[in-house]
Coordinates of N, CA and C in Angstrom, one line a residue:
X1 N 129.3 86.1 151.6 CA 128.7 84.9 151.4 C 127.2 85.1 151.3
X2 N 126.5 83.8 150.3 CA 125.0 84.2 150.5 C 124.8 82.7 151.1
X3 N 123.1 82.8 152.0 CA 123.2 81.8 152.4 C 121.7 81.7 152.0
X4 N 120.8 80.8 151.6 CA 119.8 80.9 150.9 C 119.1 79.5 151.8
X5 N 118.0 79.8 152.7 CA 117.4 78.5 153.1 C 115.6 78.4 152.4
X6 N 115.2 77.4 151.9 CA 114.1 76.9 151.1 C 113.5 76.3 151.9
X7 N 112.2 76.2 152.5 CA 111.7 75.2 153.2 C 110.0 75.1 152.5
X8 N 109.8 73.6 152.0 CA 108.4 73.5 151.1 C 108.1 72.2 151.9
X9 N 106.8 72.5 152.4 CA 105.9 71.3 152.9 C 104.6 71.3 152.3
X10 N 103.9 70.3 152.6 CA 102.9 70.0 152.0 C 101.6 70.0 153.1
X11 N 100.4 70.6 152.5 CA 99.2 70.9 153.9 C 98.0 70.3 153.3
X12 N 97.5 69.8 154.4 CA 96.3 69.3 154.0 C 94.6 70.6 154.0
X13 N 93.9 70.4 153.1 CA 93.3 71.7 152.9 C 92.1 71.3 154.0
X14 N 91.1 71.9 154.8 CA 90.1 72.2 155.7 C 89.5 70.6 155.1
X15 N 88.7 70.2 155.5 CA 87.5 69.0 154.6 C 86.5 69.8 155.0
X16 N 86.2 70.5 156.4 CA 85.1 70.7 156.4 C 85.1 72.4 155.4
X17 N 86.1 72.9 155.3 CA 86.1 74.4 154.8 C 85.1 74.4 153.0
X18 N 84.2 75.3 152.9 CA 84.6 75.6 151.3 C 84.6 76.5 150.8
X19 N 85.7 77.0 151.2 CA 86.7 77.9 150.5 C 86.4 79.1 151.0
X20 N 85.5 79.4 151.5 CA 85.3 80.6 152.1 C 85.9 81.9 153.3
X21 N 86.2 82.7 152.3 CA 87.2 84.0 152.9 C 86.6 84.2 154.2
X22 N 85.7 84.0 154.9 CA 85.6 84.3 156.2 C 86.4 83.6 157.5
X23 N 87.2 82.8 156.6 CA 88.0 81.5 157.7 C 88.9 82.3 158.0
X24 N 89.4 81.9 160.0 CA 90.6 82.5 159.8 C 92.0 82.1 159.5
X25 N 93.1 82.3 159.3 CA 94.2 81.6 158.8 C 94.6 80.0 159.5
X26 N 93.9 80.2 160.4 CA 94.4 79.0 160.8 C 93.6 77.6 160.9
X27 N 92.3 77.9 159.8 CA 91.3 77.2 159.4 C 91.8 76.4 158.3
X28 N 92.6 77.2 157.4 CA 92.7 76.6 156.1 C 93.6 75.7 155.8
X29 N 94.7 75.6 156.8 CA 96.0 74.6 156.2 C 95.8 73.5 157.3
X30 N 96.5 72.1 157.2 CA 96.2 71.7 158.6 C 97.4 72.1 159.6
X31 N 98.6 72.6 158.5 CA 99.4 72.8 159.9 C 100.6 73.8 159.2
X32 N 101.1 74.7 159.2 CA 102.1 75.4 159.4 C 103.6 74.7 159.9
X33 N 104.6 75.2 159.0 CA 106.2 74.9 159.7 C 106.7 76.3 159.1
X34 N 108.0 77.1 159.8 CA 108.7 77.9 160.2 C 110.2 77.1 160.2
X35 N 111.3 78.4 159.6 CA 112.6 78.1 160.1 C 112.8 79.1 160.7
X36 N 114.2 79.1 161.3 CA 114.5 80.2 161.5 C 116.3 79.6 162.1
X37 N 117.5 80.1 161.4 CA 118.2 80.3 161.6 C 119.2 81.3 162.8
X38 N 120.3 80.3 163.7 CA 120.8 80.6 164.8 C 121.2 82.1 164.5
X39 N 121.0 83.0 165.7 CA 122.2 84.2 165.3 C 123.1 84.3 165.1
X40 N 124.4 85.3 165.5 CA 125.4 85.3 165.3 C 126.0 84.9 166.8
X41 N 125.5 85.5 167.9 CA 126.3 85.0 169.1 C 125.6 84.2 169.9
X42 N 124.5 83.6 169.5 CA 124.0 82.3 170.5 C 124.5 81.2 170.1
X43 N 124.6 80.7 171.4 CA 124.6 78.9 171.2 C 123.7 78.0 170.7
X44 N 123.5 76.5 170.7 CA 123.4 75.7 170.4 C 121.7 75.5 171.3
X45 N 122.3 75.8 172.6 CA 121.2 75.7 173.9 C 120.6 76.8 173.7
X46 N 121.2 78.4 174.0 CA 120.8 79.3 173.5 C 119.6 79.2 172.8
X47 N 120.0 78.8 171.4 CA 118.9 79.3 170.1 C 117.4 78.1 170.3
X48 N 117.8 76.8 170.7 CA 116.6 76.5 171.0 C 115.9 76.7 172.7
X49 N 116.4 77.6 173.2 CA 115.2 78.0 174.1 C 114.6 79.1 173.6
X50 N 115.4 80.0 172.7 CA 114.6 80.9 172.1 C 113.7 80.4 171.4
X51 N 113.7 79.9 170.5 CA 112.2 78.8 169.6 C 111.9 78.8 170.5
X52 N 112.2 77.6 171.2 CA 110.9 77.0 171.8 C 110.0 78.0 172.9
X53 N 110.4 78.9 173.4 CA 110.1 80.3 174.4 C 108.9 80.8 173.5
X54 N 109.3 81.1 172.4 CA 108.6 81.7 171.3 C 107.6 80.7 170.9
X55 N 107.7 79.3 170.7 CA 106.7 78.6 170.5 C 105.4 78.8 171.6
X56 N 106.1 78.3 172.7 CA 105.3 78.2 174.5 C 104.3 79.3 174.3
X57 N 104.8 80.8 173.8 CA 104.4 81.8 174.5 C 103.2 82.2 173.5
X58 N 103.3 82.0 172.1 CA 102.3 82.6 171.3 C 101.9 81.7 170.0
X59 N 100.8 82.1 169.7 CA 100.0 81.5 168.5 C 100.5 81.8 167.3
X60 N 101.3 83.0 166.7 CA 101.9 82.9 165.9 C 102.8 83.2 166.1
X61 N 103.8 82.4 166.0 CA 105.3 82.8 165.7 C 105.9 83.8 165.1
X62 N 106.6 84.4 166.6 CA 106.9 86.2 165.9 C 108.4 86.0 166.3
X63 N 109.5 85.6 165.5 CA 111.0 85.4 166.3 C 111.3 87.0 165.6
X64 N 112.4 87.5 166.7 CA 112.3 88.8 165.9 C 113.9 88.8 166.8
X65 N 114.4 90.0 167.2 CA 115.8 90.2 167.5 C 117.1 90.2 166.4
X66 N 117.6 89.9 166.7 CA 119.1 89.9 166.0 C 118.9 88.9 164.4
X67 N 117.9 88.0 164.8 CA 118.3 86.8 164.0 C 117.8 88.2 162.3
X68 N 117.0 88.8 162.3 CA 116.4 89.8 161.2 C 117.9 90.6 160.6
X69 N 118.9 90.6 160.7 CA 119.9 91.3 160.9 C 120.5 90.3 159.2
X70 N 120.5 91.1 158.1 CA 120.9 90.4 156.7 C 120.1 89.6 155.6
X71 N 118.7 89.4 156.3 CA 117.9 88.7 156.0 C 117.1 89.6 154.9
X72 N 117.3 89.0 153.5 CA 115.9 90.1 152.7 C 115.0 90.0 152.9
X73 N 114.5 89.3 153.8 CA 112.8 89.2 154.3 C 112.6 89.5 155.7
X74 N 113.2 88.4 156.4 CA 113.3 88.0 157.7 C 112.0 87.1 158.0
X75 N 111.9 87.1 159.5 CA 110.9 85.7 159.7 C 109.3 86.5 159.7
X76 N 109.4 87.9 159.7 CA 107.8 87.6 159.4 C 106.8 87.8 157.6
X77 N 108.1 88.3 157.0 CA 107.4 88.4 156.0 C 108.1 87.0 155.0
X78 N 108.4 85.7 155.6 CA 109.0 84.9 154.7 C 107.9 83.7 155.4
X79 N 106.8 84.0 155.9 CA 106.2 83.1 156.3 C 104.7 82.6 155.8
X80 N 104.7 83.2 154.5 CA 103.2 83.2 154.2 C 103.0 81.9 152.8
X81 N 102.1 81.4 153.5 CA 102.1 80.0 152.1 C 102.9 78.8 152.9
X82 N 102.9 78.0 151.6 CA 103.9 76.2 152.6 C 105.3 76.5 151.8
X83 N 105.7 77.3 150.9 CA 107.0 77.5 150.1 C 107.9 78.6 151.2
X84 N 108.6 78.6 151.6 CA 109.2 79.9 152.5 C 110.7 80.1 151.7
X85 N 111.1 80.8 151.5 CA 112.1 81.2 151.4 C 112.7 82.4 151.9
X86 N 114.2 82.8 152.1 CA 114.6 84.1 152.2 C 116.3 84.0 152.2
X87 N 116.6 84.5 151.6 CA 118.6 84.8 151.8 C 119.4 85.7 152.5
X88 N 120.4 85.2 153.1 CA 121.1 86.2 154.3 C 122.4 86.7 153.3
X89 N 122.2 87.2 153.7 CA 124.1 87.9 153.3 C 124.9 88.4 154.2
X90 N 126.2 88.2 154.3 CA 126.7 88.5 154.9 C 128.5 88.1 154.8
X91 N 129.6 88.2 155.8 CA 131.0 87.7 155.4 C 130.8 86.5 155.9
X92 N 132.2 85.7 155.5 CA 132.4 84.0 155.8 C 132.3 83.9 157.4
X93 N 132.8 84.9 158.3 CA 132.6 84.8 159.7 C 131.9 85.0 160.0
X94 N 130.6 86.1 159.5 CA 129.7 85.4 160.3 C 128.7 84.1 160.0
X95 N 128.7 83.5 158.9 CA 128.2 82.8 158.8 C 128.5 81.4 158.8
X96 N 130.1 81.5 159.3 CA 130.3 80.4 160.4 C 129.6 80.1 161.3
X97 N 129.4 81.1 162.2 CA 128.8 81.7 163.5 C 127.6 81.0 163.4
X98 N 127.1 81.3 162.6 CA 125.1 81.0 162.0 C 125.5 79.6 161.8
X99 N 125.4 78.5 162.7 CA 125.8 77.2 162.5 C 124.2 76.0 162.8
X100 N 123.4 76.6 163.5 CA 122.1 75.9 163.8 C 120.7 76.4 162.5
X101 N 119.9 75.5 162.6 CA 118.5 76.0 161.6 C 117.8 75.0 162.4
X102 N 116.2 75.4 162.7 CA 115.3 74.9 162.8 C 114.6 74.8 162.1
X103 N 113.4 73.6 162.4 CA 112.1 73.6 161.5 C 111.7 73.5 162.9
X104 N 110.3 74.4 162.9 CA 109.4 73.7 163.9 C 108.0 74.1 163.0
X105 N 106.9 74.1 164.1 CA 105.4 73.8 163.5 C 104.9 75.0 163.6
X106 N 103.9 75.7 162.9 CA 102.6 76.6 163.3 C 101.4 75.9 163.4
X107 N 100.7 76.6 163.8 CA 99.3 76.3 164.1 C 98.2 76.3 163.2
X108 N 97.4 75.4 163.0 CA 96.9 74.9 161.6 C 95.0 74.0 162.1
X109 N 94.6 73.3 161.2 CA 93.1 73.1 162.1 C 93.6 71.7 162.5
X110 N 94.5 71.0 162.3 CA 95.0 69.8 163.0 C 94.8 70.0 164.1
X111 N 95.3 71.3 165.2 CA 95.6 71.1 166.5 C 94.2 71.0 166.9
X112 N 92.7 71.7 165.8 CA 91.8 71.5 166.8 C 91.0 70.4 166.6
X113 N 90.9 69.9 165.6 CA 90.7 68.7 165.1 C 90.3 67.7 165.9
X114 N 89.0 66.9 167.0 CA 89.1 66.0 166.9 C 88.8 64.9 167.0
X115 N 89.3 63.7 167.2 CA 89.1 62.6 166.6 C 90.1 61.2 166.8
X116 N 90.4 60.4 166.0 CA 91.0 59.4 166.2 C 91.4 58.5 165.4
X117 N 92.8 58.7 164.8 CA 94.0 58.6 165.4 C 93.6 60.5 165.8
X118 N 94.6 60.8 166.3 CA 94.5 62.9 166.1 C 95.5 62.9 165.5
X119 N 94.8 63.9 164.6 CA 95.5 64.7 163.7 C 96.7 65.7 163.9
X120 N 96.6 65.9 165.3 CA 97.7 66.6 165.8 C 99.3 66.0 165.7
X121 N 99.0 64.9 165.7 CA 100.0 63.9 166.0 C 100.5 63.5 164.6
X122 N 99.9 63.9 163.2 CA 100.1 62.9 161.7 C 102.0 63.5 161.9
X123 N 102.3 62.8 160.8 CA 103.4 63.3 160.2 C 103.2 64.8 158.9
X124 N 104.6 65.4 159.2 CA 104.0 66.2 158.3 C 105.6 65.9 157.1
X125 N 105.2 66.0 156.2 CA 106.6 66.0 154.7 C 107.4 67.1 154.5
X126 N 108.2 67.2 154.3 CA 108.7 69.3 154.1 C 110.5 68.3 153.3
X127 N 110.8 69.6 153.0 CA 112.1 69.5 152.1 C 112.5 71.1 152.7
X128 N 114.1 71.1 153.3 CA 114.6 71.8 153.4 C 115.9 72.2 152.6
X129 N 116.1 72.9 152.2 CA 117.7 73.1 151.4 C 118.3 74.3 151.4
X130 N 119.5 74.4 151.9 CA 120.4 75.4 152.0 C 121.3 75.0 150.9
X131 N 121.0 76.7 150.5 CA 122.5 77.0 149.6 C 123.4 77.8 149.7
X132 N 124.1 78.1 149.5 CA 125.5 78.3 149.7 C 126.0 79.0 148.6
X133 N 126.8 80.2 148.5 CA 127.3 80.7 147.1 C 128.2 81.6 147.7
X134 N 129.5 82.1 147.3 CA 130.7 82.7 147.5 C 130.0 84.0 146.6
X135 N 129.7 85.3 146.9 CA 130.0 86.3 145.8 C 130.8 87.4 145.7
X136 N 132.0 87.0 146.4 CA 132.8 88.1 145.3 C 134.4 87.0 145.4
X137 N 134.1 85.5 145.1 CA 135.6 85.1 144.8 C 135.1 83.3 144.1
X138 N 136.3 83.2 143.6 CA 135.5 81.7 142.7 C 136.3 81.0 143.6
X139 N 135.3 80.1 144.5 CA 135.5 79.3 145.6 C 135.0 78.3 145.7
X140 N 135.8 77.0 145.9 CA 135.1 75.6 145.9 C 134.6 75.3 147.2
X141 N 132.9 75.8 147.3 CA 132.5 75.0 148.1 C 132.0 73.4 148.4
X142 N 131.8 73.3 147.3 CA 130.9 72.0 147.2 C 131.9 70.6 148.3
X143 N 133.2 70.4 147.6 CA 134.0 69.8 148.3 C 134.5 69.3 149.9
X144 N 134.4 71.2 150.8 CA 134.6 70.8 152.3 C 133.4 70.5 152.9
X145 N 131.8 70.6 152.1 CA 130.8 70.7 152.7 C 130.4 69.2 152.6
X146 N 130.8 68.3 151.1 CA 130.1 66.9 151.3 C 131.7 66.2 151.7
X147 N 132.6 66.6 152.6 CA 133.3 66.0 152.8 C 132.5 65.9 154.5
X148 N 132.4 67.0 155.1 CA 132.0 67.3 156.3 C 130.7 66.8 156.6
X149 N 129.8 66.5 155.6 CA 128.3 66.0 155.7 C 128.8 64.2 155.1
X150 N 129.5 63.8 154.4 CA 130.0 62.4 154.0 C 128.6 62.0 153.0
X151 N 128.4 63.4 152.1 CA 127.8 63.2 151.4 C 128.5 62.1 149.5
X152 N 127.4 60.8 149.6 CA 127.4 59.8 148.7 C 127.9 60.1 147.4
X153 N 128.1 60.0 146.4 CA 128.2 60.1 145.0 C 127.8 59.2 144.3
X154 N 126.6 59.0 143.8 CA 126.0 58.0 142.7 C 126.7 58.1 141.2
X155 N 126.8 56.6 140.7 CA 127.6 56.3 140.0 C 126.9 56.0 138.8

């Protein structure tokens, strides 16, 4: 199976910045988001204390361990820009297993921002999408997945 997750948000650029390469990364965007999909043998509770352990502890988000394991990028080189992508491969068991995905935040000039309302607090927009593809058998996914999600059909 391939499992392909897309995640594209939208950033607001510095107001005070102009344009200048001496900024550091976390000058230019107002805010950073990250996925990162569950391993293979953690839980539910498991995988979010790991995020969030990893959020608490550092400024940039370094998830590393097992979750790297299939991934043609993995989480540190699928993180650059507001478009992120990367694809796992692997068999149908394990990616049963791989049942959780997060989105959470990086660090951006929002957090230092401030002012009133704070900017730390805006909303941010993002589009997430997983895909799904059988490669080596012609398999109908489409059907157990919007049966299971009670996904609509416009007419």
């Amino acid at each position: 199976m391939e499992l392909r997750v897309t995640l594209s948000y939208f950033i607001e650029l510095n107001p005070s910045s102009s344009g200048r390469s001496d900024m550091s990364r976390h000058q230019y965007a107002s805010h950073g988001l990250r996925f990162e999909v569950s391993s293979l043998t953690e839980t539910a509770d498991e995988f979010h204390r790991r995020v969030q352990r990893e959020l608490l502890n550092a400024d940039e988000v370094n998830l590393r361990g097992n979750s790297i394991e299939g991934w043609s990028l993995g989480p540190t080189l699928r993180r650059s820009g507001s478009v992120h992508s990367d694809t796992w491969r692997g068999s149908v068991e394990e990616l049963l297993q791989r049942r959780h995905i997060a989105v959470f935040p990086a660090r951006g000039w929002w957090r230092e921002l401030r002012g009133d309302p704070p900017h730390w607090n805006k909303a941010a927009r993002y589009a997430l999408i997983v895909s799904l593809r059988a490669l080596e058998a012609d398999v109908d996914i489409y059907t157990p997945v919007a049966v299971a999600l009670q996904v609509g059909i416009e007419v």
